[in-house]
Amino acid sequence: MRATLMYGAGDVRVEQVPDPVIKLPTDALVRVTASCICGSDLWPYGSMKPEDGPARMGHEFIGIIEDTGPEVTTVDRGDLVVAPFAISDNACQFCREGLHTSCAHPQAGFWDGEADEGGQAEAVRVPLADGTLVKLPVEADSALMPSLLTLSDVLGTGYHAAVAGGVNERTRVTVIGDGAVGLLAVLSAKRLGAEQIILMGRHQARTDLGREFGATDVVSARGEEGIEQARELTGGNGTHVVLECVGNMPAYEQALGVVRRGGVISRVGVPQYEDAPVGFGSLFRHNIRLAGGPAPVRAYIEELMPDILDGAIEPGKVFDASTDLDGVPAGYRDMADRKTLKVLINP
Amino acid sequence: MRATLMYGAGDVRVEQVPDPVIKLPTDALVRVTASCICGSDLWPYGSMKPEDGPARMGHEFIGIIEDTGPEVTTVDRGDLVVAPFAISDNACQFCREGLHTSCAHPQAGFWDGEADEGGQAEAVRVPLADGTLVKLPVEADSALMPSLLTLSDVLGTGYHAAVAGGVNERTRVTVIGDGAVGLLAVLSAKRLGAEQIILMGRHQARTDLGREFGATDVVSARGEEGIEQARELTGGNGTHVVLECVGNMPAYEQALGVVRRGGVISRVGVPQYEDAPVGFGSLFRHNIRLAGGPAPVRAYIEELMPDILDGAIEPGKVFDASTDLDGVPAGYRDMADRKTLKVLINP
């Protein structure tokens, strides 16, 4: 079959690879019908060393079950399923607490831990199929497909930012980042009833979509100027919650600048730093909390799916381009160049 | 009158200073009947440069109102009052949310912001007396005085650690640090019903008091060995909450080592660092949260005082030495040498 491999920074190729096969009795084999490129794929696209490659790419997909191992009981051949970006057994103590990204099962983990698998391909072997996969009650050609695909990562990640930040009807929220995760963090904050949602981002087509998703204000300035503008919108105090959906140090510093005393910075953008200011001069002085991490999107699928099925939310609007597998390398390039927001793949 | 001044590291003196006087209509003048030395006083005692001194010391005290400005309405001459370590108006939006250490009033702040005042003295001018001071329903010679004095800082600080960490009946807790704050964090976690309380500390007299306050386990080893022992006590997972009551980097690293996936590190020891690990390899990977800050002890006084008055808790047991003002320099030395846990001052 054909699959996407990254050979190094800026070097993505679609190549012939061995067909995946069932290896363990808990595996399922999924023929991919829709997948996509993630903002987090752009980090290695910008910096991956050739000696670390080639790596199979893709961790968000929907597909049809082609085969299952003998111990798989909750999904069956022919089922249309969505796969979260983390493999989990949905049964351990962490999964039962809704923290599927910290599943204790030895086979649990992220897709990049599966050297021979990736969602930007024709097919995928899915470990722990019962825990990982969720059946979709539609056909593979449903018009809802883009929105349902966001359940695999980007919607659940935006939602996790808002949940981990404790967003409710009494909170003012700043969202840092107008990427797909940031925009769906806006949608999530709106869904949880936030009183005010300030979206910080520079790309008007994106911030316009952010307004459609529920942003009450947009701040396009960055750095100190952006911080000042955001604070002005809140009477000077900053917002109770900041959803940091980028992951680099400028975004973290921006979050420190706009968070209210006693507030919380909720991070879902994978940090591109290890150390950061957390001492008296940053978090400690005013009891500012730090929350977030890899989103346990599996925990949110049952909660969010009905809103997609009944049209209450349309998170699939973050896809502004689509391609077949041949177009995936160009899809990476366009996303990296910010020509496109998020690329849907129909293999 | 006489007051305590720090001239530099290791150099504490008791000297004659001008008597405090009412300066603003919201001030009160308090004749100190009991005060104490704080663990946080030991940071400058270890490192203060002479050019930064001399500094008036002391931010925990009980005393009798001698005079009040014309706008003071809630306390009156002759009242016995306790002063929290932060001055606040108890009226602004932050105070109303229970975050008195972030009070928005221009006169609010910590005692070290009041250059001519300090609790380790015969008398103190207290700004924002209505907001800051709380009346005590006992006489100044009450046997409850040591415990009531802990309401000014150390009990409220331990309690804040537990509250900010979200301790409840379903949480296992690790307390890092067997200083007075750590021990009262144990007491606080017990009061909030924690399922398990592991106290990490090396001084047996202190950890014995920790057991009396509610610690279910004590780990005296440090570093990797201590982390391993604490994790073993939890079936390998670590604890949901870690109350970090020290404030240096080894304590932070210990907290990272013993916190459970999805758990929270709640800090109340003033961080002696600004940057710390918070990225994928430390907090982010498993959605570990960071909480805490300067305790809004004013917010907890009404809640905790009844437990002291009826004898349900005896936080005053953290005082294992007492002195008059003359003995304060020796009191600092003994605490720094860990000969004493916490020194009560009867000026």
XYZ file of N, CA and C in Angstrom, chain B residues 61-214:
462
model
N 1.612 38.233 63.422
C 1.488 38.692 64.804
C 0.038 38.786 65.266
N -0.064 38.759 66.590
C -1.315 39.018 67.289
C -1.041 40.190 68.214
N -2.036 41.035 68.418
C -1.820 42.154 69.326
C -3.119 42.829 69.701
N -2.966 43.871 70.523
C -4.125 44.621 71.014
C -4.159 45.990 70.339
N -5.331 46.338 69.837
C -5.478 47.634 69.165
C -5.278 48.754 70.191
N -4.348 49.646 69.874
C -4.096 50.793 70.748
C -4.775 52.047 70.245
N -4.888 52.128 68.934
C -5.492 53.324 68.358
C -5.971 52.965 66.948
N -6.947 53.722 66.474
C -7.427 53.494 65.111
C -7.637 54.830 64.427
N -7.454 54.820 63.108
C -7.777 56.000 62.312
C -9.285 56.193 62.276
N -9.721 57.386 61.868
C -11.151 57.714 61.946
C -12.036 56.888 61.011
N -11.465 56.263 59.999
C -12.314 55.482 59.080
C -12.400 54.003 59.434
N -11.692 53.605 60.483
C -11.712 52.188 60.868
C -12.996 51.896 61.630
N -13.707 50.846 61.194
C -15.017 50.576 61.805
C -15.159 49.175 62.390
N -14.353 48.220 61.943
C -14.605 46.825 62.358
C -13.784 46.404 63.572
N -12.753 47.169 63.929
C -11.984 46.852 65.132
C -11.846 48.131 65.964
N -11.630 47.942 67.237
C -11.639 49.099 68.136
C -10.559 48.946 69.212
N -10.245 50.042 69.873
C -9.252 49.997 70.943
C -9.547 48.881 71.932
N -8.501 48.171 72.293
C -8.662 47.097 73.259
C -8.956 45.736 72.631
N -9.335 45.720 71.346
C -9.598 44.426 70.692
C -8.297 43.646 70.517
N -8.392 42.346 70.724
C -7.277 41.460 70.381
C -7.475 41.009 68.931
N -6.443 41.178 68.121
C -6.586 40.889 66.682
C -5.405 40.071 66.174
N -5.673 39.344 65.078
C -4.595 38.639 64.377
C -4.423 39.303 63.016
N -3.148 39.421 62.588
C -2.843 40.062 61.303
C -2.291 39.021 60.334
N -2.921 38.876 59.177
C -2.359 37.987 58.159
C -1.072 38.569 57.583
N -0.308 37.748 56.895
C 0.974 38.232 56.371
C 0.811 39.118 55.145
N -0.419 39.290 54.684
C -0.661 40.215 53.578
C -1.712 41.233 53.985
N -1.486 42.470 53.622
C -2.422 43.567 53.869
C -3.429 43.571 52.721
N -4.719 43.641 53.041
C -5.731 43.620 51.975
C -6.963 44.373 52.443
N -7.780 44.802 51.476
C -8.973 45.567 51.859
C -10.179 44.670 52.099
N -10.047 43.381 51.763
C -11.133 42.412 51.955
C -12.417 42.868 51.273
N -12.272 43.613 50.194
C -13.458 44.183 49.537
C -13.351 44.171 48.014
N -12.163 44.159 47.472
C -12.013 44.245 46.014
C -12.445 42.925 45.376
N -12.450 42.896 44.041
C -12.911 41.686 43.355
C -12.050 40.461 43.686
N -10.754 40.678 43.881
C -9.892 39.525 44.172
C -10.132 39.019 45.598
N -10.249 39.947 46.538
C -10.554 39.552 47.915
C -11.896 38.810 47.975
N -12.878 39.318 47.231
C -14.194 38.677 47.259
C -14.126 37.249 46.711
N -13.119 37.011 45.860
C -12.925 35.642 45.347
C -12.009 34.833 46.261
N -11.600 35.436 47.374
C -10.738 34.708 48.305
C -9.269 34.770 47.959
N -8.878 35.730 47.109
C -7.476 35.835 46.717
C -6.895 37.131 47.278
N -6.883 37.212 48.611
C -6.480 38.450 49.289
C -5.032 38.834 49.029
N -4.190 37.857 48.695
C -2.791 38.182 48.395
C -2.641 38.862 47.037
N -3.727 38.961 46.289
C -3.695 39.719 45.043
C -4.638 40.910 45.118
N -4.924 41.360 46.313
C -5.825 42.510 46.517
C -5.425 43.677 45.613
N -6.430 44.293 45.008
C -6.164 45.363 44.038
C -5.978 46.736 44.685
N -6.189 46.841 45.991
C -6.077 48.149 46.653
C -4.630 48.643 46.601
N -4.433 49.941 46.311
C -3.048 50.443 46.207
C -2.221 50.262 47.485
N -2.880 50.217 48.637
C -2.122 50.018 49.883
C -1.913 48.546 50.240
N -2.484 47.657 49.453
C -2.349 46.229 49.762
C -0.935 45.743 49.462
N -0.568 44.620 50.043
C 0.752 44.056 49.770
C 1.272 43.253 50.941
N 2.537 42.906 50.874
C 3.164 42.141 51.940
C 3.806 43.104 52.941
N 4.080 42.586 54.135
C 4.661 43.443 55.166
C 6.032 43.981 54.793
N 6.758 43.209 53.970
C 8.083 43.736 53.622
C 7.990 44.937 52.674
N 6.786 45.217 52.185
C 6.573 46.452 51.441
C 6.389 47.658 52.350
N 6.203 47.410 53.654
C 6.059 48.491 54.641
C 7.411 48.688 55.312
N 8.176 49.645 54.787
C 9.572 49.782 55.206
C 9.730 50.009 56.712
N 8.756 50.681 57.341
C 8.916 51.033 58.752
C 8.103 50.153 59.688
N 7.624 49.040 59.196
C 6.805 48.175 60.045
C 7.294 46.740 59.981
N 6.968 46.004 61.034
C 7.313 44.590 61.090
C 6.736 43.992 62.347
N 6.370 42.742 62.295
C 5.691 42.095 63.422
C 6.612 41.707 64.565
N 7.902 41.564 64.288
C 8.844 41.186 65.343
C 9.278 42.470 66.055
N 8.316 43.079 66.728
C 8.529 44.391 67.340
C 7.497 44.571 68.440
N 7.588 45.696 69.131
C 6.623 45.949 70.201
C 5.278 46.427 69.680
N 5.310 47.107 68.534
C 4.059 47.640 67.997
C 4.166 47.785 66.483
N 3.011 47.835 65.825
C 2.948 47.897 64.365
C 1.809 48.816 63.944
N 2.067 49.634 62.939
C 0.982 50.347 62.260
C 0.441 49.428 61.173
N -0.851 49.134 61.225
C -1.459 48.209 60.262
C -2.301 49.005 59.261
N -1.898 49.030 57.982
C -2.722 49.686 56.958
C -3.993 48.866 56.686
N -4.994 49.529 56.146
C -6.251 48.857 55.785
C -6.728 47.954 56.924
N -6.815 48.532 58.112
C -7.094 47.727 59.310
C -8.410 46.948 59.192
N -9.435 47.559 58.612
C -10.718 46.866 58.493
C -10.607 45.592 57.659
N -9.843 45.695 56.600
C -9.718 44.533 55.722
C -8.747 43.499 56.244
N -7.696 43.977 56.906
C -6.586 43.098 57.244
C -6.791 42.342 58.560
N -7.253 43.052 59.588
C -7.259 42.482 60.935
C -8.538 41.692 61.234
N -8.380 40.653 62.020
C -9.531 39.843 62.426
C -9.522 39.741 63.951
N -10.666 40.041 64.549
C -10.794 39.994 66.007
C -10.727 38.554 66.521
N -10.077 38.385 67.653
C -10.016 37.057 68.284
C -10.906 37.089 69.528
N -11.737 36.057 69.718
C -12.689 36.059 70.839
C -12.097 35.458 72.112
N -10.844 35.771 72.391
C -10.198 35.263 73.608
C -9.370 36.398 74.208
N -8.801 36.137 75.378
C -7.900 37.119 75.994
C -6.470 36.861 75.507
N -5.644 37.891 75.643
C -4.268 37.812 75.134
C -3.433 36.748 75.838
N -3.867 36.318 77.031
C -3.081 35.296 77.730
C -3.677 33.899 77.560
N -4.571 33.746 76.593
C -5.203 32.440 76.346
C -4.151 31.391 76.006
N -4.398 30.187 76.478
C -3.495 29.073 76.160
C -3.560 28.719 74.674
N -4.575 29.227 73.995
C -4.709 28.949 72.562
C -3.829 29.852 71.696
N -3.105 30.780 72.360
C -2.380 31.806 71.600
C -1.446 31.225 70.529
N -0.621 30.209 70.835
C 0.250 29.688 69.765
C -0.553 29.201 68.552
N -1.636 28.507 68.795
C -2.419 28.010 67.662
C -3.088 29.142 66.896
N -3.613 30.136 67.633
C -4.260 31.268 66.955
C -3.250 32.075 66.136
N -2.018 32.135 66.636
C -0.990 32.867 65.902
C -0.708 32.228 64.533
N -0.904 30.916 64.430
C -0.644 30.258 63.132
C -1.640 30.691 62.061
N -2.761 31.306 62.499
C -3.720 31.829 61.515
C -3.123 32.966 60.699
N -2.066 33.575 61.204
C -1.481 34.729 60.522
C -0.678 34.320 59.294
N -0.251 33.069 59.238
C 0.535 32.648 58.082
C 0.599 31.140 57.941
N 1.269 30.501 58.887
C 1.756 29.150 58.623
C 0.629 28.120 58.493
N -0.434 28.253 59.283
C -1.562 27.331 59.114
C -2.285 27.622 57.804
N -2.567 28.900 57.579
C -3.265 29.272 56.341
C -2.466 28.915 55.105
N -1.147 28.965 55.226
C -0.301 28.619 54.084
C -0.343 27.114 53.811
N -0.238 26.324 54.855
C -0.380 24.873 54.675
C -1.762 24.522 54.143
N -2.751 25.224 54.657
C -4.123 24.950 54.227
C -4.319 25.343 52.765
N -3.729 26.469 52.384
C -3.829 26.905 50.981
C -3.194 25.880 50.050
N -2.074 25.325 50.462
C -1.447 24.289 49.637
C -2.447 23.171 49.353
N -3.133 22.747 50.399
C -4.071 21.630 50.255
C -5.302 22.032 49.440
N -5.809 23.227 49.676
C -6.989 23.703 48.938
C -6.641 23.896 47.458
N -5.522 24.562 47.198
C -5.118 24.811 45.803
C -4.793 23.503 45.087
N -4.387 22.500 45.844
C -4.126 21.187 45.259
C -5.377 20.355 45.072
N -6.493 20.837 45.594
C -7.760 20.109 45.423
C -7.870 18.847 46.261
N -7.247 18.849 47.432
C -7.293 17.645 48.286
C -8.729 17.359 48.724
N -9.120 16.104 48.601
C -10.410 15.661 49.139
C -10.304 14.200 49.577
N -11.435 13.580 49.840
C -11.442 12.225 50.398
C -10.867 11.189 49.430
N -10.809 11.528 48.164
C -10.354 10.541 47.183
C -8.905 10.759 46.762
N -8.211 11.665 47.455
C -6.848 11.967 47.020
C -5.802 11.396 47.963
N -4.742 10.911 47.321
C -3.514 10.595 48.037
C -2.611 11.815 47.907
N -1.921 12.117 48.988
C -1.164 13.366 49.051
C 0.276 13.088 49.484
N 1.221 13.753 48.834
C 2.588 13.804 49.345
C 2.857 15.224 49.816
N 3.441 15.350 50.987
C 3.860 16.662 51.476
C 5.384 16.686 51.473
N 5.957 17.639 50.753
C 7.413 17.765 50.695
C 7.843 18.880 51.636
N 8.608 18.502 52.639
C 9.105 19.492 53.589
C 8.531 19.272 54.971
N 9.409 19.132 55.964
C 8.938 18.932 57.334
C 9.135 20.184 58.173
N 9.163 21.352 57.510
C 9.101 22.617 58.242
C 7.686 22.838 58.742
N 7.481 23.970 59.404
C 6.171 24.233 60.002
C 5.063 24.257 58.945
N 5.339 24.823 57.774
C 4.320 24.845 56.723
C 3.996 23.430 56.260
N 5.038 22.631 56.041
C 4.816 21.249 55.616
C 3.966 20.482 56.616
N 4.295 20.641 57.897
C 3.544 19.900 58.929
C 2.089 20.361 58.968
N 1.866 21.649 58.769
C 0.484 22.130 58.784
C -0.224 21.853 57.453
N 0.552 21.599 56.416
C -0.048 21.084 55.178
C -0.550 19.657 55.418
N 0.202 18.904 56.201
C -0.261 17.561 56.592
C -1.580 17.682 57.348
N -1.588 18.531 58.380
C -2.800 18.735 59.175
C -3.975 19.147 58.276
N -3.680 20.007 57.306
C -4.730 20.504 56.411
C -5.259 19.406 55.496
N -4.331 18.600 54.971
C -4.755 17.496 54.103
C -5.621 16.514 54.895
N -5.236 16.293 56.137
C -6.028 15.423 57.018
C -7.421 16.025 57.231
N -7.455 17.331 57.496
C -8.735 18.011 57.733
C -9.648 17.897 56.520
N -9.047 17.893 55.304
C -9.832 17.787 54.075
C -10.105 16.340 53.689
N -9.652 15.410 54.535
C -10.058 14.018 54.357
C -9.175 13.161 53.488
N -7.957 13.596 53.184
C -7.087 12.839 52.271
C -6.988 11.370 52.660
N -6.988 10.529 51.642
C -6.962 9.075 51.835
C -5.604 8.614 52.368
N -4.553 9.239 51.895
C -3.187 8.876 52.291
C -2.354 10.151 52.320
N -1.499 10.286 53.326
C -0.643 11.473 53.416
C 0.789 11.015 53.680
N 1.614 11.151 52.670
C 3.025 10.774 52.780
C 3.828 12.042 53.060
N 4.498 12.054 54.201
C 5.323 13.209 54.552
C 6.775 12.897 54.228
N 7.386 13.739 53.406
C 8.800 13.559 53.078
C 9.617 14.552 53.894
N 10.410 14.031 54.815
C 11.226 14.883 55.666
C 12.213 14.029 56.440
N 13.290 14.668 56.880
C 14.394 13.903 57.468
C 14.522 14.019 58.971
N 13.785 14.961 59.577
C 14.006 15.253 60.996
C 12.939 14.555 61.823
N 13.372 13.546 62.586
C 12.365 12.670 63.176
C 11.424 13.368 64.153
N 11.956 14.334 64.908
C 11.059 15.029 65.838
C 9.939 15.707 65.060
N 10.294 16.210 63.880
C 9.299 16.894 63.052
C 8.348 15.909 62.387
N 8.910 14.850 61.845
C 8.017 13.900 61.172
C 7.132 13.189 62.199
N 7.606 13.060 63.437
C 6.738 12.515 64.491
C 5.527 13.427 64.700
N 5.786 14.732 64.728
C 4.672 15.677 64.841
C 3.779 15.580 63.598
N 4.423 15.351 62.445
C 3.658 15.146 61.211
C 2.716 13.955 61.324
N 3.207 12.882 61.932
C 2.328 11.708 62.129
C 1.172 12.069 63.049
N 1.479 12.846 64.097
C 0.426 13.275 65.013
C -0.615 14.123 64.264
N -0.147 14.918 63.310
C -1.053 15.779 62.535
C -1.823 15.008 61.455
N -1.419 13.760 61.191
C -2.202 12.976 60.234
C -1.433 12.269 59.142
